[in-house]
Amino acid sequence: MNRRASNIFRRGPRPSVRSHPVEMVEGLEHASALDRVIRGVSTVVRRTLRPGPAKDLLHGVPFGHPAHPPLTDLPMGCWMSAAVLDLMPPAAGTQRASRALVAAGLSTAVPTALTGLADWSVLHREQQRVGVVHAVSTATATALYAASLVARRRGREVVGRTLGFVGLTALLAGGYLGGHLAFRQAAGASHADQIAHLVPLGWHDLCPVTELPDGWPVLRRLGYISLFVLREGDDIHVLADRCSHLAGPLHQGRIITDDKAETCVVCPWHGSTFRVRDGSVVRGPATGRQPAFESRVTEGTVQVRAIP
């Protein structure tokens, strides 16, 4: 074998070139250069947006699911509709309609951005890295559409349309990143174990009641899933242990009493608060009820049954 051939065989595999959009976005997940910006912005958001009704509203707690994803349909729908009209032959009617759609999209961009910022501030770091680029893309689109509206109102229709199409490109890029956050990184999805298909119907032995300290949460396993178990005197409360927000371990959380004198658990990761009685949400960022179980004691053994 000649020297050239031997060198070929000694070389390791060439690093893959990130050409597919998914691969490029996955590269953003590991872009630690963004962390300094992320720390600064997320700190400001958390200090400004204190726990309470306003924060819960931005997360979507009253609605039972995140508020940001459905709100994104408003500016995107308006601006994409304006783009369709801009492709039509110029006419006074279509120009007025385009201006109205661009303005309507701008008016809905603010609440959309606020809900997104609230959700982004309590994500994992890999999600935040993608999220900050998503925010820059959509903010760029918003600025371009604002400039487009100014140009249109001054009678510079060609400039306005051009800015609109450039803004649409930034908007679609941001939308792609938002889709990656939602569908690949599961931001906004429930991370609690889906007990409906993981736990068979009926009662199941969990543990001896003597193993449960009074007033102190513990971790127990039922088949494939982990359970949060809290005994309060004769009452035994059981929830899925993985927090529905981002799978934080509830058994490591604080036990508190809410304003209705009901016992609650606070997730140690991002502060989501659930009533231990039924898993209902008291405080976000979680928006979905924590899966809960009925319990009973039979001959000294705690038995549990999933609540449908």
Coordinates of C-alpha atoms in Angstrom, one line a residue:
M1 CA 0.0 0.0 0.0
N2 CA 1.4 3.4 -1.0
R3 CA 1.8 6.3 1.5
R4 CA -1.1 8.2 0.0
A5 CA -3.5 5.3 0.4
S6 CA -2.3 4.6 3.9
N7 CA -3.0 8.2 4.9
I8 CA -6.5 7.9 3.6
F9 CA -7.2 4.9 5.8
R10 CA -5.6 6.5 8.8
R11 CA -7.8 9.5 8.6
G12 CA -10.9 9.6 10.8
P13 CA -14.4 10.4 9.4
R14 CA -14.8 13.9 8.3
P15 CA -17.1 16.0 10.5
S16 CA -20.6 16.2 9.0
V17 CA -21.6 19.5 7.5
R18 CA -24.9 20.8 8.9
S19 CA -27.0 21.3 5.8
H20 CA -30.4 20.1 6.8
P21 CA -32.5 22.7 8.6
V22 CA -33.1 20.4 11.5
E23 CA -29.4 19.8 11.9
M24 CA -28.7 23.5 11.9
V25 CA -31.4 24.1 14.6
E26 CA -30.0 21.3 16.6
G27 CA -26.7 23.1 16.5
L28 CA -28.4 26.0 18.1
E29 CA -29.3 23.8 21.1
H30 CA -25.6 23.6 21.9
A31 CA -24.6 27.2 21.1
S32 CA -23.2 28.1 24.5
A33 CA -22.2 31.5 23.1
L34 CA -25.8 32.6 23.6
D35 CA -25.8 31.8 27.3
R36 CA -24.6 35.2 28.4
V37 CA -27.5 36.9 26.7
I38 CA -29.9 34.3 27.9
R39 CA -28.8 34.7 31.6
G40 CA -29.2 38.5 31.4
V41 CA -32.6 38.5 29.7
S42 CA -34.1 35.7 31.8
T43 CA -33.0 37.3 35.0
V44 CA -34.7 40.6 34.1
V45 CA -37.9 38.7 33.1
R46 CA -38.0 36.7 36.3
R47 CA -37.4 39.8 38.4
T48 CA -40.1 41.8 36.6
L49 CA -42.7 39.1 36.2
R50 CA -43.3 37.9 39.7
P51 CA -45.5 35.0 40.6
G52 CA -49.2 35.9 40.6
P53 CA -52.3 36.2 38.4
A54 CA -50.6 38.3 35.7
K55 CA -47.8 35.8 35.2
D56 CA -50.3 32.9 35.3
L57 CA -52.4 34.6 32.6
L58 CA -49.3 35.0 30.3
H59 CA -48.5 31.3 30.8
G60 CA -52.1 30.3 30.0
V61 CA -53.0 28.7 33.4
P62 CA -56.7 29.9 33.2
F63 CA -57.0 28.3 29.8
G64 CA -55.5 25.0 30.6
H65 CA -52.7 25.1 28.0
P66 CA -50.0 27.6 27.0
A67 CA -51.3 30.9 25.6
H68 CA -48.4 31.7 23.3
P69 CA -48.9 29.1 20.5
P70 CA -52.5 30.0 19.6
L71 CA -51.7 33.7 19.8
T72 CA -48.9 33.3 17.2
D73 CA -51.6 32.4 14.6
L74 CA -52.9 36.0 14.8
P75 CA -49.9 38.0 13.5
M76 CA -48.8 35.1 11.2
G77 CA -52.3 34.9 9.7
C78 CA -52.6 38.6 9.2
W79 CA -49.2 39.0 7.6
M80 CA -49.4 35.9 5.4
S81 CA -52.8 37.2 4.2
A82 CA -51.2 40.6 3.4
A83 CA -48.5 38.8 1.4
V84 CA -51.2 37.1 -0.7
L85 CA -52.9 40.4 -1.4
D86 CA -49.5 41.9 -2.3
L87 CA -49.0 39.3 -5.0
M88 CA -52.2 40.5 -6.7
P89 CA -52.3 43.3 -9.3
P90 CA -52.2 46.7 -7.5
A91 CA -55.6 48.2 -6.8
A92 CA -56.9 50.7 -4.2
G93 CA -59.0 48.0 -2.5
T94 CA -56.3 45.4 -2.1
Q95 CA -53.8 48.1 -0.9
R96 CA -56.1 49.2 1.8
A97 CA -56.8 45.6 2.8
S98 CA -53.0 44.9 3.0
R99 CA -52.4 47.9 5.2
A100 CA -55.2 46.9 7.5
L101 CA -53.9 43.3 7.7
V102 CA -50.3 44.5 8.4
A103 CA -51.6 46.9 11.2
A104 CA -53.8 44.1 12.7
G105 CA -50.7 41.8 12.8
L106 CA -48.7 44.5 14.6
S107 CA -51.4 45.0 17.2
T108 CA -51.4 41.3 18.1
A109 CA -47.6 41.0 18.1
V110 CA -47.2 42.6 21.5
P111 CA -49.4 40.1 23.5
T112 CA -47.9 37.3 21.5
A113 CA -44.4 38.4 22.4
L114 CA -45.2 38.9 26.1
T115 CA -46.6 35.4 26.4
G116 CA -43.7 33.9 24.6
L117 CA -41.2 35.8 26.8
A118 CA -42.9 34.5 29.9
D119 CA -42.8 30.9 28.7
W120 CA -39.2 31.2 27.5
S121 CA -37.9 32.5 30.8
V122 CA -38.7 29.2 32.5
L123 CA -37.4 26.7 29.9
H124 CA -34.3 24.5 30.0
R125 CA -31.1 26.1 28.6
E126 CA -31.1 24.1 25.4
Q127 CA -34.7 25.3 24.7
Q128 CA -33.8 28.8 25.6
R129 CA -30.9 28.9 23.1
V130 CA -33.3 28.0 20.3
G131 CA -35.9 30.3 21.8
V132 CA -33.7 33.4 21.8
V133 CA -33.0 33.0 18.1
H134 CA -36.7 32.4 17.5
A135 CA -37.4 35.7 19.3
V136 CA -34.8 37.6 17.3
S137 CA -36.4 36.3 14.1
T138 CA -39.9 37.2 15.0
A139 CA -38.8 40.6 16.4
T140 CA -37.0 41.3 13.1
A141 CA -40.2 40.4 11.3
T142 CA -42.2 42.7 13.5
A143 CA -39.8 45.6 12.9
L144 CA -39.9 45.0 9.1
Y145 CA -43.7 44.9 9.0
A146 CA -43.8 48.2 11.1
A147 CA -41.5 49.8 8.5
S148 CA -43.7 48.3 5.8
L149 CA -46.8 49.9 7.2
V150 CA -45.1 53.3 7.5
A151 CA -44.0 53.1 3.8
R152 CA -47.4 52.0 2.7
R153 CA -49.1 54.9 4.5
R154 CA -46.7 57.3 2.8
G155 CA -47.7 56.0 -0.6
R156 CA -44.5 54.0 -1.2
E157 CA -46.3 50.8 -2.0
V158 CA -43.4 49.0 -3.7
V159 CA -41.1 49.7 -0.8
G160 CA -43.9 48.6 1.6
R161 CA -44.4 45.3 -0.3
T162 CA -40.7 44.6 -0.4
L163 CA -40.3 45.1 3.3
G164 CA -43.4 42.9 3.9
F165 CA -41.9 40.0 1.9
V166 CA -38.6 40.3 3.7
G167 CA -40.5 40.4 7.0
L168 CA -42.4 37.3 5.9
T169 CA -39.1 35.5 5.3
A170 CA -38.0 36.3 8.9
L171 CA -41.4 35.3 10.2
L172 CA -41.3 31.9 8.5
A173 CA -37.8 31.3 9.9
G174 CA -39.0 32.2 13.4
G175 CA -42.0 30.0 12.9
Y176 CA -39.8 27.1 12.0
L177 CA -37.8 27.6 15.1
G178 CA -41.0 27.8 17.1
G179 CA -42.1 24.4 15.6
H180 CA -38.7 22.9 16.7
L181 CA -39.3 24.2 20.2
A182 CA -42.8 22.7 20.4
F183 CA -42.4 19.4 18.5
R184 CA -38.7 18.5 18.9
Q185 CA -38.0 20.0 22.3
A186 CA -41.5 19.6 23.7
A187 CA -41.7 23.2 25.1
G188 CA -45.2 23.7 26.2
A189 CA -46.2 20.1 26.1
S190 CA -47.1 18.1 29.2
H191 CA -44.1 16.2 30.6
A192 CA -46.1 14.3 33.2
D193 CA -46.4 10.6 32.7
Q194 CA -49.5 9.7 30.7
I195 CA -51.1 7.4 33.3
A196 CA -54.1 6.6 31.2
H197 CA -52.1 4.1 29.0
L198 CA -49.3 3.4 31.4
V199 CA -51.3 2.2 34.4
P200 CA -53.8 -0.7 34.0
L201 CA -57.3 -0.2 35.3
G202 CA -58.1 -1.1 38.9
W203 CA -56.4 -1.0 42.2
H204 CA -52.6 -1.6 42.6
D205 CA -50.5 -2.3 45.7
L206 CA -48.0 0.5 46.2
C207 CA -46.2 0.1 49.5
P208 CA -46.8 -0.6 53.2
V209 CA -48.4 2.4 54.9
T210 CA -45.8 2.3 57.7
E211 CA -43.2 3.4 55.1
L212 CA -44.8 6.8 54.6
P213 CA -43.7 9.5 57.0
D214 CA -46.4 11.9 58.1
G215 CA -46.3 15.3 56.3
W216 CA -43.2 14.5 54.2
P217 CA -43.4 13.6 50.5
V218 CA -41.6 10.5 49.2
L219 CA -41.0 8.8 45.9
R220 CA -42.5 5.4 45.1
R221 CA -42.7 3.5 41.8
L222 CA -45.7 1.9 40.2
G223 CA -44.5 -0.1 37.2
Y224 CA -42.8 2.2 34.7
I225 CA -43.8 5.5 36.4
S226 CA -42.6 7.4 39.5
L227 CA -45.2 8.7 42.0
F228 CA -45.2 11.5 44.5
V229 CA -46.8 10.2 47.8
L230 CA -47.7 12.4 50.7
R231 CA -49.4 11.1 53.9
E232 CA -51.3 13.6 56.1
G233 CA -52.6 11.6 59.0
D234 CA -55.1 9.2 57.5
D235 CA -55.1 10.8 54.1
I236 CA -52.7 9.7 51.5
H237 CA -52.2 11.8 48.4
V238 CA -50.6 10.4 45.2
L239 CA -49.6 12.3 42.0
A240 CA -47.5 11.5 39.1
D241 CA -44.0 12.6 40.2
R242 CA -42.8 14.2 36.9
C243 CA -44.0 17.8 36.8
S244 CA -46.2 18.5 33.8
H245 CA -44.2 21.6 33.0
L246 CA -40.7 20.2 32.4
A247 CA -40.6 16.9 34.3
G248 CA -39.3 18.3 37.6
P249 CA -39.3 15.9 40.6
L250 CA -42.3 16.8 42.7
H251 CA -41.2 14.7 45.6
Q252 CA -38.3 17.1 46.1
G253 CA -40.6 20.1 46.2
R254 CA -41.9 22.2 49.1
I255 CA -45.3 21.5 50.7
I256 CA -47.4 24.6 51.3
T257 CA -51.0 25.6 52.0
D258 CA -52.8 27.8 49.4
D259 CA -55.3 30.5 50.1
K260 CA -58.1 27.9 50.3
A261 CA -56.3 26.1 53.1
E262 CA -55.5 23.2 50.8
T263 CA -52.2 21.3 50.8
C264 CA -50.1 22.0 47.7
V265 CA -46.7 20.9 46.3
V266 CA -44.3 23.4 44.6
C267 CA -42.1 22.0 41.9
P268 CA -38.4 22.6 42.8
W269 CA -37.4 23.5 39.3
H270 CA -39.7 26.3 38.1
G271 CA -42.2 26.8 40.9
S272 CA -45.3 25.2 39.4
T273 CA -47.8 24.6 42.2
F274 CA -50.3 21.8 42.4
R275 CA -53.0 20.8 44.9
V276 CA -52.1 17.3 46.2
R277 CA -55.8 16.4 46.5
D278 CA -56.4 16.3 42.7
G279 CA -53.4 17.7 40.9
S280 CA -55.1 20.9 39.8
V281 CA -52.8 23.9 39.0
V282 CA -52.6 26.7 41.6
R283 CA -49.6 28.6 40.0
G284 CA -47.8 28.3 36.7
P285 CA -45.8 27.9 34.6
A286 CA -47.5 24.5 34.3
T287 CA -50.9 24.8 32.7
G288 CA -52.1 21.2 32.8
R289 CA -53.4 19.3 35.8
Q290 CA -50.9 16.9 37.3
P291 CA -52.2 13.3 36.9
A292 CA -53.6 12.1 40.3
F293 CA -54.5 8.8 41.9
E294 CA -57.1 7.6 44.4
S295 CA -55.7 5.8 47.4
R296 CA -56.8 3.4 50.1
V297 CA -55.2 1.3 52.8
T298 CA -56.0 -2.4 52.7
E299 CA -54.5 -4.7 55.4
G300 CA -51.7 -2.2 56.0
T301 CA -50.9 -1.8 52.3
V302 CA -51.4 1.4 50.3
Q303 CA -53.3 0.8 47.1
V304 CA -53.8 3.3 44.3
R305 CA -56.0 3.7 41.3
A306 CA -55.6 6.3 38.5
I307 CA -58.2 9.1 38.4
P308 CA -59.6 9.3 34.9

